[in-house]
mmCIF file of C-alpha atoms in Angstrom:
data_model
loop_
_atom_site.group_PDB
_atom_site.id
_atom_site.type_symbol
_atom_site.label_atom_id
_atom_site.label_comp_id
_atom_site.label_asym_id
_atom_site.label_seq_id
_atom_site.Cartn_x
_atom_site.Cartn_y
_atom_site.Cartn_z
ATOM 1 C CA UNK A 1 122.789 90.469 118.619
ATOM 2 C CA UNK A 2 120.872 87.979 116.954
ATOM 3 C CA UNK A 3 120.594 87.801 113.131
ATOM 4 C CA UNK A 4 119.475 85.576 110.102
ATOM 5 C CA UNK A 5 122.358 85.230 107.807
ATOM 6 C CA UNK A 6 121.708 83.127 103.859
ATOM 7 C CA UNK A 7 123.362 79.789 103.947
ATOM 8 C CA UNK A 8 127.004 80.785 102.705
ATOM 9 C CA UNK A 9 129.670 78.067 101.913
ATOM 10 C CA UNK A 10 132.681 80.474 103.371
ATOM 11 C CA UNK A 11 130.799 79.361 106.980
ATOM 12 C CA UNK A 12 131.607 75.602 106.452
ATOM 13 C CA UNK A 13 133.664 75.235 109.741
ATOM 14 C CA UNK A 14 130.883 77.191 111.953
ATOM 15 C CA UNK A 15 128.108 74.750 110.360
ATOM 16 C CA UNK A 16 130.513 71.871 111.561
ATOM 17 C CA UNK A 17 130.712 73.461 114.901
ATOM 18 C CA UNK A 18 127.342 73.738 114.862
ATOM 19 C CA UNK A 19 126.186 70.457 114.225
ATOM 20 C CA UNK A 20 128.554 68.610 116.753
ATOM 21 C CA UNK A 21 126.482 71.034 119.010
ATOM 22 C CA UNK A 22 123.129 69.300 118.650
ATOM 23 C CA UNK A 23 121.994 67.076 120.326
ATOM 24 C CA UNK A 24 119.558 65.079 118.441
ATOM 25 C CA UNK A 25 119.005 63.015 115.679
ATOM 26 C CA UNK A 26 119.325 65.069 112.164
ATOM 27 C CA UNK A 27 119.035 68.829 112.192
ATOM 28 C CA UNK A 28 114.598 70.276 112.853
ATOM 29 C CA UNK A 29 114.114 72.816 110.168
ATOM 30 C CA UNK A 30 117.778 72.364 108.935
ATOM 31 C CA UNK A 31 116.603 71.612 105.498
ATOM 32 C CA UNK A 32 119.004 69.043 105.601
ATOM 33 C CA UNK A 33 118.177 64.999 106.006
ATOM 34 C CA UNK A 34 119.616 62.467 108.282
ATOM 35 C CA UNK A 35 121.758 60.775 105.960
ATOM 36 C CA UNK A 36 123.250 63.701 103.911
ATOM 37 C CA UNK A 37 124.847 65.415 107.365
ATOM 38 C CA UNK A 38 127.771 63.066 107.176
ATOM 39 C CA UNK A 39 128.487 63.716 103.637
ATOM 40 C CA UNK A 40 128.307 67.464 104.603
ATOM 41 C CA UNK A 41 131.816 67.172 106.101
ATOM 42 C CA UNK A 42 133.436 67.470 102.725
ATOM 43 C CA UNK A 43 134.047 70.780 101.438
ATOM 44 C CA UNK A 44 132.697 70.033 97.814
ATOM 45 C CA UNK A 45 129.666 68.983 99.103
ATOM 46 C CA UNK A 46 128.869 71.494 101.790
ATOM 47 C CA UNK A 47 129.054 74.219 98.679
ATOM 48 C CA UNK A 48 126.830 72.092 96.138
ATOM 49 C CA UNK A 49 124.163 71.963 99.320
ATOM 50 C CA UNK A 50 124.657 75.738 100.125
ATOM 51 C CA UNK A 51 123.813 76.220 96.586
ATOM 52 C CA UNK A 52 121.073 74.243 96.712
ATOM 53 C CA UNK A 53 119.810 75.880 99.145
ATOM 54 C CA UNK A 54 119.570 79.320 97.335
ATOM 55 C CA UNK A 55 117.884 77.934 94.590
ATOM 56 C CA UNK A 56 115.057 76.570 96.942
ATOM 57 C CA UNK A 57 114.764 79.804 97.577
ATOM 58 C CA UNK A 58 114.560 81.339 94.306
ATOM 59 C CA UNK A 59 112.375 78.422 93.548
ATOM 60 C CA UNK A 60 114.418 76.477 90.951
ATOM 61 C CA UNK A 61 115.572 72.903 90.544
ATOM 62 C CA UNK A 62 113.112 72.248 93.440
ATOM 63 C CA UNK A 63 113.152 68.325 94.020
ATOM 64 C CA UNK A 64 109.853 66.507 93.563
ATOM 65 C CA UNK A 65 109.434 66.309 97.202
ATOM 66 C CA UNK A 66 110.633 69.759 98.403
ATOM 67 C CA UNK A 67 109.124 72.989 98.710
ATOM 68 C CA UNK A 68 109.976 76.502 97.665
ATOM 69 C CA UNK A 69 112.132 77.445 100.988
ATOM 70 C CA UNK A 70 113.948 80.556 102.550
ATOM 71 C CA UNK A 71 116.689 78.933 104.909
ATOM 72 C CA UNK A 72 118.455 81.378 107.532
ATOM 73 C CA UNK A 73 121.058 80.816 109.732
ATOM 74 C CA UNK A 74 121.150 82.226 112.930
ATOM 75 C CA UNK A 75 123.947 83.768 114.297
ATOM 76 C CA UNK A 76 125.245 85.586 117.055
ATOM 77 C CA UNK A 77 128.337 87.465 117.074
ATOM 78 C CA UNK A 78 130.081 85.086 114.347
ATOM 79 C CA UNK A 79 128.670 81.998 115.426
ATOM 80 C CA UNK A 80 125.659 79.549 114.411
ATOM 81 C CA UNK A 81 123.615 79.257 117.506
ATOM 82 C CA UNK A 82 120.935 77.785 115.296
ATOM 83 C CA UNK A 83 118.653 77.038 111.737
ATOM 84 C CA UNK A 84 115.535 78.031 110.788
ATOM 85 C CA UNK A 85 113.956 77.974 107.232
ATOM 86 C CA UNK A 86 109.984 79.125 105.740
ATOM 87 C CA UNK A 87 108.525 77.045 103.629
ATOM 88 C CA UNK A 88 106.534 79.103 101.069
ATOM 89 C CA UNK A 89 104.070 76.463 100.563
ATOM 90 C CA UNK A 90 102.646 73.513 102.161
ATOM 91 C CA UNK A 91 102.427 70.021 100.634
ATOM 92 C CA UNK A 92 100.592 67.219 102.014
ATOM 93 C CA UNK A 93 103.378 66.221 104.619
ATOM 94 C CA UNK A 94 104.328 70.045 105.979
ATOM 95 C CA UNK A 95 99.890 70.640 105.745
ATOM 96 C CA UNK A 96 99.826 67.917 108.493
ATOM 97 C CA UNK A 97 103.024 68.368 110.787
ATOM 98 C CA UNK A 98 105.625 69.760 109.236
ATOM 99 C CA UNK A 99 104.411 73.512 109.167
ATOM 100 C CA UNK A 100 105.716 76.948 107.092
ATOM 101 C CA UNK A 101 108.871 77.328 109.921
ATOM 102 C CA UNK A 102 110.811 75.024 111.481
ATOM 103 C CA UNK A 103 113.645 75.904 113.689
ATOM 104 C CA UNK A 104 116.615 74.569 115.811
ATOM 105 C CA UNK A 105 119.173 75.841 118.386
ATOM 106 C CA UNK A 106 122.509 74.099 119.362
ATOM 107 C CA UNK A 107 122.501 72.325 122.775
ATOM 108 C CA UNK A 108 124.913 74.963 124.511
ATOM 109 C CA UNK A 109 122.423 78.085 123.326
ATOM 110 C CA UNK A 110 119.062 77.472 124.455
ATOM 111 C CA UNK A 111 116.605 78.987 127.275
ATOM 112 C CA UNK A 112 118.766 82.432 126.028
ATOM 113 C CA UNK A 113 115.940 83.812 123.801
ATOM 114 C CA UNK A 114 117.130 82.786 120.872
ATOM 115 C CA UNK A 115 114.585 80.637 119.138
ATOM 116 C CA UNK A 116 111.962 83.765 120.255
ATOM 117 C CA UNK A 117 113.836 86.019 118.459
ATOM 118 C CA UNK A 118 114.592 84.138 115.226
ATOM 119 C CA UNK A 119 111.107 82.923 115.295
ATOM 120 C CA UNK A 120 109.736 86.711 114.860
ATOM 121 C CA UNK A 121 112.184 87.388 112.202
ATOM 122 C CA UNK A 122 111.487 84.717 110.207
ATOM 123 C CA UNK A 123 107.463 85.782 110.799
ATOM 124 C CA UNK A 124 108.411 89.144 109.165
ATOM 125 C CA UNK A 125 110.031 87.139 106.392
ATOM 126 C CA UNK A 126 106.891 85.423 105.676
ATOM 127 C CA UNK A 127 105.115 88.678 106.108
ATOM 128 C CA UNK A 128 107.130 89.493 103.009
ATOM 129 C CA UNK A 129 106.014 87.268 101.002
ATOM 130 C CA UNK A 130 102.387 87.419 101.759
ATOM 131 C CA UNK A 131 102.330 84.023 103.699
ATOM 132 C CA UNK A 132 99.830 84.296 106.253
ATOM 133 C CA UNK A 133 98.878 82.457 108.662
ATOM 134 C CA UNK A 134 101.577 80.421 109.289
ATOM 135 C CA UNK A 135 101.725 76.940 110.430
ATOM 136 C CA UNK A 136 104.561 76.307 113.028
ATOM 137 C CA UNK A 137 104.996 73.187 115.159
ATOM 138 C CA UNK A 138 106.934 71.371 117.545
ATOM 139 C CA UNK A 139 106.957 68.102 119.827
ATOM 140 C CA UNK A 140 104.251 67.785 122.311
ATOM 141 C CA UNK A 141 106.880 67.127 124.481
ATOM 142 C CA UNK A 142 108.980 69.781 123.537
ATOM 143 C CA UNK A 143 108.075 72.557 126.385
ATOM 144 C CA UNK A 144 110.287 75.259 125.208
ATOM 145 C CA UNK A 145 109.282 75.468 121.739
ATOM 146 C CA UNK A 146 105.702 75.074 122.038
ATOM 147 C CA UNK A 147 105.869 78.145 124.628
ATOM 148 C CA UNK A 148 107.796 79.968 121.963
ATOM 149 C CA UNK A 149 105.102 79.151 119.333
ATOM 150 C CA UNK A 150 102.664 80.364 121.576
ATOM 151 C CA UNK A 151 104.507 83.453 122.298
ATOM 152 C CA UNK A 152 104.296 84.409 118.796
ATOM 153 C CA UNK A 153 100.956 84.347 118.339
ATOM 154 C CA UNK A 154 100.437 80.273 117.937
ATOM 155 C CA UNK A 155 96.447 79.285 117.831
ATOM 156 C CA UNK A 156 96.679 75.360 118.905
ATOM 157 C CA UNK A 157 94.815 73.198 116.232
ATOM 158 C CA UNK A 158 95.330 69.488 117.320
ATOM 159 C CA UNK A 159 98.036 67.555 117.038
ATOM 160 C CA UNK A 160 99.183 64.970 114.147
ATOM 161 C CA UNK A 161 101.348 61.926 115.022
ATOM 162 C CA UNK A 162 103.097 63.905 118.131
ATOM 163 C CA UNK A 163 103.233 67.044 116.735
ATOM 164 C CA UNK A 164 101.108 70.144 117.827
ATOM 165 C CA UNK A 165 100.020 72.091 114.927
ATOM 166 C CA UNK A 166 99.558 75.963 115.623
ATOM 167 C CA UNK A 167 98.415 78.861 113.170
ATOM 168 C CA UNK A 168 100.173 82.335 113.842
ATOM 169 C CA UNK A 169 98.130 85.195 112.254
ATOM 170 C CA UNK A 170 100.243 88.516 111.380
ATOM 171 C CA UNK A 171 98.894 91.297 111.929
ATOM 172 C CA UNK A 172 98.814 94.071 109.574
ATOM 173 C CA UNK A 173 98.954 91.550 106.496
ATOM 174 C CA UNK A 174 96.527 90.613 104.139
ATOM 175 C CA UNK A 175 95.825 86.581 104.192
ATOM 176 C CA UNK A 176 97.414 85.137 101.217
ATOM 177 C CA UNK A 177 99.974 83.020 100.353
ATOM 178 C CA UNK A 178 103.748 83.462 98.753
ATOM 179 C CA UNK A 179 103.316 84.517 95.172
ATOM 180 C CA UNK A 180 104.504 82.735 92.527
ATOM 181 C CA UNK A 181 103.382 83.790 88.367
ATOM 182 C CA UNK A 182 101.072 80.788 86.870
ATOM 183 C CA UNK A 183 102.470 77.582 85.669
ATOM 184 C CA UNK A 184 101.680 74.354 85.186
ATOM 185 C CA UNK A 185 102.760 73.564 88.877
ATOM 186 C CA UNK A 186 99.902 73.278 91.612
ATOM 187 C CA UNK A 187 98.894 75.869 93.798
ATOM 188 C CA UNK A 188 98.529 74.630 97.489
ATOM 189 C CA UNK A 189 96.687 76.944 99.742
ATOM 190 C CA UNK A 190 95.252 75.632 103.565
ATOM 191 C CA UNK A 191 91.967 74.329 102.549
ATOM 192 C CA UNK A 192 92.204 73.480 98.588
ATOM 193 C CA UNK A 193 94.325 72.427 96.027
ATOM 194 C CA UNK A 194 94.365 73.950 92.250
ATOM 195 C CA UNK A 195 95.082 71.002 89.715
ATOM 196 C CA UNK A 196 95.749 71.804 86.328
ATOM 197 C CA UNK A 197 93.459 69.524 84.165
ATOM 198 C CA UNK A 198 95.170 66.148 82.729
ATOM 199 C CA UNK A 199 93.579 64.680 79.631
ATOM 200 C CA UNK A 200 92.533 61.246 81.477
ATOM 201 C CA UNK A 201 90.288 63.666 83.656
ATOM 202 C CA UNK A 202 88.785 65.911 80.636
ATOM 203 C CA UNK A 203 88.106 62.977 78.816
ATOM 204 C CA UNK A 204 86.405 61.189 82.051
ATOM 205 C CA UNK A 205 84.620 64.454 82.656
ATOM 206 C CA UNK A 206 82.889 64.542 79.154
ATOM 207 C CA UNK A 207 82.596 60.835 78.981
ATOM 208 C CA UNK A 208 80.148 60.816 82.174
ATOM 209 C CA UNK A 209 83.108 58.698 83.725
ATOM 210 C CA UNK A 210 83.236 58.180 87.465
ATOM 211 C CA UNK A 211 86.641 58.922 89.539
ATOM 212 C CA UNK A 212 87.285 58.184 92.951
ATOM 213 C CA UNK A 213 88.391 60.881 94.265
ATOM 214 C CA UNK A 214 85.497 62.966 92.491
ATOM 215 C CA UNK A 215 82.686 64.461 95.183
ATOM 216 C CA UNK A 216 79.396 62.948 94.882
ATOM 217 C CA UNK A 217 78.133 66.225 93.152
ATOM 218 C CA UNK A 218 80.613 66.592 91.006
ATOM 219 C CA UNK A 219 81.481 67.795 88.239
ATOM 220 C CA UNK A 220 78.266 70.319 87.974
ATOM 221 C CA UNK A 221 76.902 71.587 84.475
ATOM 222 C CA UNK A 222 79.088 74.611 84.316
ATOM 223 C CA UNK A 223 82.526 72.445 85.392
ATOM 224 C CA UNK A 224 81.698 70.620 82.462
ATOM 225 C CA UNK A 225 81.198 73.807 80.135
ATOM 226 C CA UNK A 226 84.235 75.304 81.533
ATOM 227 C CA UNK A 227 86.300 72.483 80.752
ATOM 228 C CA UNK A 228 88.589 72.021 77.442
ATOM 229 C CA UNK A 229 87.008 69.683 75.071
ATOM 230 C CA UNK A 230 90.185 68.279 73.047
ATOM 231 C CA UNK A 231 93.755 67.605 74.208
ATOM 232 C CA UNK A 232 94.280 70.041 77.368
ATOM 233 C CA UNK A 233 98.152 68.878 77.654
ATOM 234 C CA UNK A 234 98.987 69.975 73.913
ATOM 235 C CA UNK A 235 97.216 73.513 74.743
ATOM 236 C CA UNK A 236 99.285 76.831 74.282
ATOM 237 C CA UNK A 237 98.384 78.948 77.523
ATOM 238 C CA UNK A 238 97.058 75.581 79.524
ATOM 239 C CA UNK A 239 98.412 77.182 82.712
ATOM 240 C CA UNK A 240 95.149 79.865 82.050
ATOM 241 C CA UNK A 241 92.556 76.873 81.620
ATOM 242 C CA UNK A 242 90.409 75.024 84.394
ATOM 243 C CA UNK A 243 91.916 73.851 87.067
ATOM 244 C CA UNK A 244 90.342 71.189 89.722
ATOM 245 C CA UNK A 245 89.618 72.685 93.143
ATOM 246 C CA UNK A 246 90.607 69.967 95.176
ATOM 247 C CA UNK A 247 89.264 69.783 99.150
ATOM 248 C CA UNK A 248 92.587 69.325 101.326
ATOM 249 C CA UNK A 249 91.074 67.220 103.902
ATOM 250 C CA UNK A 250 89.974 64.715 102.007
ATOM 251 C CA UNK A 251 91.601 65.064 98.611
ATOM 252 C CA UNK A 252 88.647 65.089 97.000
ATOM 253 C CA UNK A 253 87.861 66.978 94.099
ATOM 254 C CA UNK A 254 84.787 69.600 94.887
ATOM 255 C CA UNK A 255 85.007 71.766 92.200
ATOM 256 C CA UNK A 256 86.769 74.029 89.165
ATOM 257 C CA UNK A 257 88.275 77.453 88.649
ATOM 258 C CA UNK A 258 90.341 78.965 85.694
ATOM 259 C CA UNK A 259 90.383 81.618 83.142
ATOM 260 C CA UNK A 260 88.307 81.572 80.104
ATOM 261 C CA UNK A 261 91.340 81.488 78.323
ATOM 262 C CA UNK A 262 95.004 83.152 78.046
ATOM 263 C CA UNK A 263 96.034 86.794 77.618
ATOM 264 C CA UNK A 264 96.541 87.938 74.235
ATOM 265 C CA UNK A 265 100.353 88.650 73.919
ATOM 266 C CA UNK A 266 99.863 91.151 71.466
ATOM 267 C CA UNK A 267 97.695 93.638 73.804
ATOM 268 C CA UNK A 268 99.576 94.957 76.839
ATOM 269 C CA UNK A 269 95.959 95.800 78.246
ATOM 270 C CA UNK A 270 94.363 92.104 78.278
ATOM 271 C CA UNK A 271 92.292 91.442 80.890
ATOM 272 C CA UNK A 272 90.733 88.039 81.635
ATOM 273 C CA UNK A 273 87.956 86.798 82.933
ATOM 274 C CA UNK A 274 88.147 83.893 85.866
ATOM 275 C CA UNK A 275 85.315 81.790 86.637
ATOM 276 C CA UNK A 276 84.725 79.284 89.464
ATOM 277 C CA UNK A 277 82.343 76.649 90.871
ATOM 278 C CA UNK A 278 82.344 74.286 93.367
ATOM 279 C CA UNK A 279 79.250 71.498 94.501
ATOM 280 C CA UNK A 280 76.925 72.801 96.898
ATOM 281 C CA UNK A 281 77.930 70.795 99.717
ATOM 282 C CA UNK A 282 81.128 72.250 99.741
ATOM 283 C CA UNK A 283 80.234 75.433 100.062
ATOM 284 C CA UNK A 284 80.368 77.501 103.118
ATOM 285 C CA UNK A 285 83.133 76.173 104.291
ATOM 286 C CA UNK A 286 86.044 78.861 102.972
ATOM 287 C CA UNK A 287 87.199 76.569 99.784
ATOM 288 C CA UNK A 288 86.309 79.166 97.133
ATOM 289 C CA UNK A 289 87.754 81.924 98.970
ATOM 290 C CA UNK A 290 91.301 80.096 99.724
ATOM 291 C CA UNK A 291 90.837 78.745 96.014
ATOM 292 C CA UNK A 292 91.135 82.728 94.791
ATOM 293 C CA UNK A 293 93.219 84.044 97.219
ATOM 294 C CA UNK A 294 95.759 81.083 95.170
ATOM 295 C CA UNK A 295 94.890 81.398 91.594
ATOM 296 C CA UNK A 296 94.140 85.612 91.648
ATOM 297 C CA UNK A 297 97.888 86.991 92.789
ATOM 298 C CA UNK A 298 99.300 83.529 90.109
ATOM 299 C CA UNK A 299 97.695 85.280 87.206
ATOM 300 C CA UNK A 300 97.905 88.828 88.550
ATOM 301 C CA UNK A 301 101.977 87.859 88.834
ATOM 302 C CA UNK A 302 101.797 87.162 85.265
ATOM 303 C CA UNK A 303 100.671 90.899 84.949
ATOM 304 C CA UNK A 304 97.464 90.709 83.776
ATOM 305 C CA UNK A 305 93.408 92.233 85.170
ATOM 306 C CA UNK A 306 91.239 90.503 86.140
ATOM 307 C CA UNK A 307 87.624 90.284 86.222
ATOM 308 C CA UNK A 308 84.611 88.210 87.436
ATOM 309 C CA UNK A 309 81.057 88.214 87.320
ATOM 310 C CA UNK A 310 78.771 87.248 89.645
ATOM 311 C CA UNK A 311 74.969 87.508 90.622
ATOM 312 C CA UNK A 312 74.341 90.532 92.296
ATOM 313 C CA UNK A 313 72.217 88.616 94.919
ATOM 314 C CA UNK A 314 75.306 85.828 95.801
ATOM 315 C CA UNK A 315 76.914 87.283 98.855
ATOM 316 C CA UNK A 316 79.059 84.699 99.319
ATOM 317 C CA UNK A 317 80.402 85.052 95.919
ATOM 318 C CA UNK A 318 80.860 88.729 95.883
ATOM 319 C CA UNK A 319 82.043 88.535 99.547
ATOM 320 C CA UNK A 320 84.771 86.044 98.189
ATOM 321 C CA UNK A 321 86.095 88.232 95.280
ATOM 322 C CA UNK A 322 86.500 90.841 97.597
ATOM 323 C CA UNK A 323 88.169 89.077 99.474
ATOM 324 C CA UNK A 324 90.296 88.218 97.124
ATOM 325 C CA UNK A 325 91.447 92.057 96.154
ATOM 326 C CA UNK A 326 88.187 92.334 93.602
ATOM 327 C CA UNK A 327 86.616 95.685 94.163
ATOM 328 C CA UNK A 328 82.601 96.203 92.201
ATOM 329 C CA UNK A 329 83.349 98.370 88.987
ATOM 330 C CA UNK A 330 79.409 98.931 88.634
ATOM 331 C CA UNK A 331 78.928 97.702 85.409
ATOM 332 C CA UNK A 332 77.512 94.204 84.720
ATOM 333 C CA UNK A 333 77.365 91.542 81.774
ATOM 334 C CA UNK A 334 74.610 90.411 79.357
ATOM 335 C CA UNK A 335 73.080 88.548 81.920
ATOM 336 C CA UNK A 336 72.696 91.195 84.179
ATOM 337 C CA UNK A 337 75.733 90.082 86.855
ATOM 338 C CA UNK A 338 77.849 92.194 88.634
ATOM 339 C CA UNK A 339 81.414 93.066 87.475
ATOM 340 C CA UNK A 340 84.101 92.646 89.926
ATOM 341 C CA UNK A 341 88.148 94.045 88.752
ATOM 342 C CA UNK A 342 91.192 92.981 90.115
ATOM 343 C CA UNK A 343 94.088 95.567 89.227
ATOM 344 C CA UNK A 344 96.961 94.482 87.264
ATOM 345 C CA UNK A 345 99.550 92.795 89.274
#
């Protein structure tokens, strides 16, 4: 029988026997790199990675180039036939080939069904923590995984620098992403970015300064409104403030989204209100709907509700929010927009 077992250090011989079973260079989806295998040998060092490994997981210490990652073993009947880890986000490098799941099966265990079945319990894994779809890929010249891939589910969509890039959507399971409470960090989703705010950019947006990697369009009126006016990187609660949407594709920035402010600590009922805006030749596209379905379960982790408002005659808006886990409460603001609620996480 085939399960996924947490890295454990007590397995240090199987891992050896494992690697000296592989036939390529480095370990795919091993979360290990070339040159630390070697050092792996030693004891010492095989427990300090192990350990590493379970704090990618619970998301600490996580290196500046690294990811938040679940790493399995697989193992069958005492031995490790094989790795496979989830990312639970995607930076630029996994976004173009590197995917959520990568996997890998010693030399002497393949064509036995192994990858398949690792592959669908790792898919339930991400199911688990709300990551879906998920990006898997392999070698265009790698057969046997890319039938796998497509076994599960996998939705070719192209290839980047030999690797074919496939989406698996789960059924039964809301799209979203892993949730993580707000901070400071980024939030990553398929199409967009989140960016908290640095000062260089408020003062650039209120200065009518130019940036690069700034849309034509942008920033609109309201971005501008929405935006702190004095030192955003000294603010208490800055994690609650604007954030730059920024367009995957291109990297550039399209629009902004953030609360109108932090919870009050002192009232266990706060709700907040999130607002969002993006140019108009963005739009359409799915950006502000990936944008919420990032920020909304951040600042619902953080156990706060949420609400919205939005013109009673912008579908796509309202469409979005829904989307997002926003239901209509009926009621509507000053200005005669709708009210949307998000329940508290």
């Amino acid at each position: 029988m085939i399960e996924l077992r947490r890295p454990d250090a007590s397995l240090h011989r199987e891992w050896l026997d494992f690697v000296s079973d592989y036939d390529r260079p480095g370990v795919d989806g091993g979360s290990v790199r070339d040159d630390e295998l070697a050092g792996l040998a030693d004891p010492g060092v095989f427990a300090a990675w192990v350990a590493q490994l379970r704090d990618q997981e619970a998301g600490r210490n996580i290196a500046p180039d690294r990811v938040p990652c679940t790493s399995r073993w697989i193992v069958r009947e005492g031995e490790i036939v094989g790795v496979i880890n989830l990312r639970h986000e995607l930076n630029d490098l996994l976004l173009a080939w590197g995917g959520h799941i990568g996997y890998a099966v010693r030399t002497s265990a393949r064509r036995q069904g192994i990858a398949t079945r690792a592959l669908a319990l790792m898919l339930g894994e991400a199911a688990r923590l709300g990551i879906n779809p998920v990006l898997v890929t392999c070698d265009e010249d790698n057969v046997g995984s890319r039938r796998t891939i497509e076994g599960a589910g996998g939705v070719y969509d192209g290839s980047v620098e030999g690797k074919r890039r496939n989406w698996i959507t789960l059924a039964d399971t809301p799209i979203g992403y892993a949730v993580r409470p707000l901070s400071l960090d980024p939030l990553r989703g398929r199409l967009v970015e989140l960016r908290v705010m640095s000062n260089d950019e408020v003062r650039a947006l209120h200065s009518g300064e130019r940036r690069p990697d700034w849309a034509a369009e942008f920033p609109r009126p309201d971005d501008l409104d929405g935006s702190p006016l004095r030192d955003v990187e000294a603010l208490k609660g800055r994690e609650w403030v604007s954030r730059m949407i920024v367009r995957r594709s291109d990297h550039q920035v399209v629009g902004t989204i953030g609360c109108f402010g932090p919870p009050d600590p002192a009232d266990p009922t706060s709700t907040v209100e999130i607002g969002y805006g993006m140019v108009e030749s963005a739009r359409g596209h799915g950006l502000i709907t990936d944008a919420l379905r990032l920020l909304v379960p951040a600042a619902s982790a953080r156990g706060v509700t949420l609400q919205a408002h939005t013109a009673y005659d912008n579908r796509a808006s309202c469409r979005a929010l829904e989307r997002a886990g926003f239901t209509p409460s009926g009621g509507t603001d000053d200005a005669g927009h709708l009210r949307f609620v998000h329940p508290r996480g």
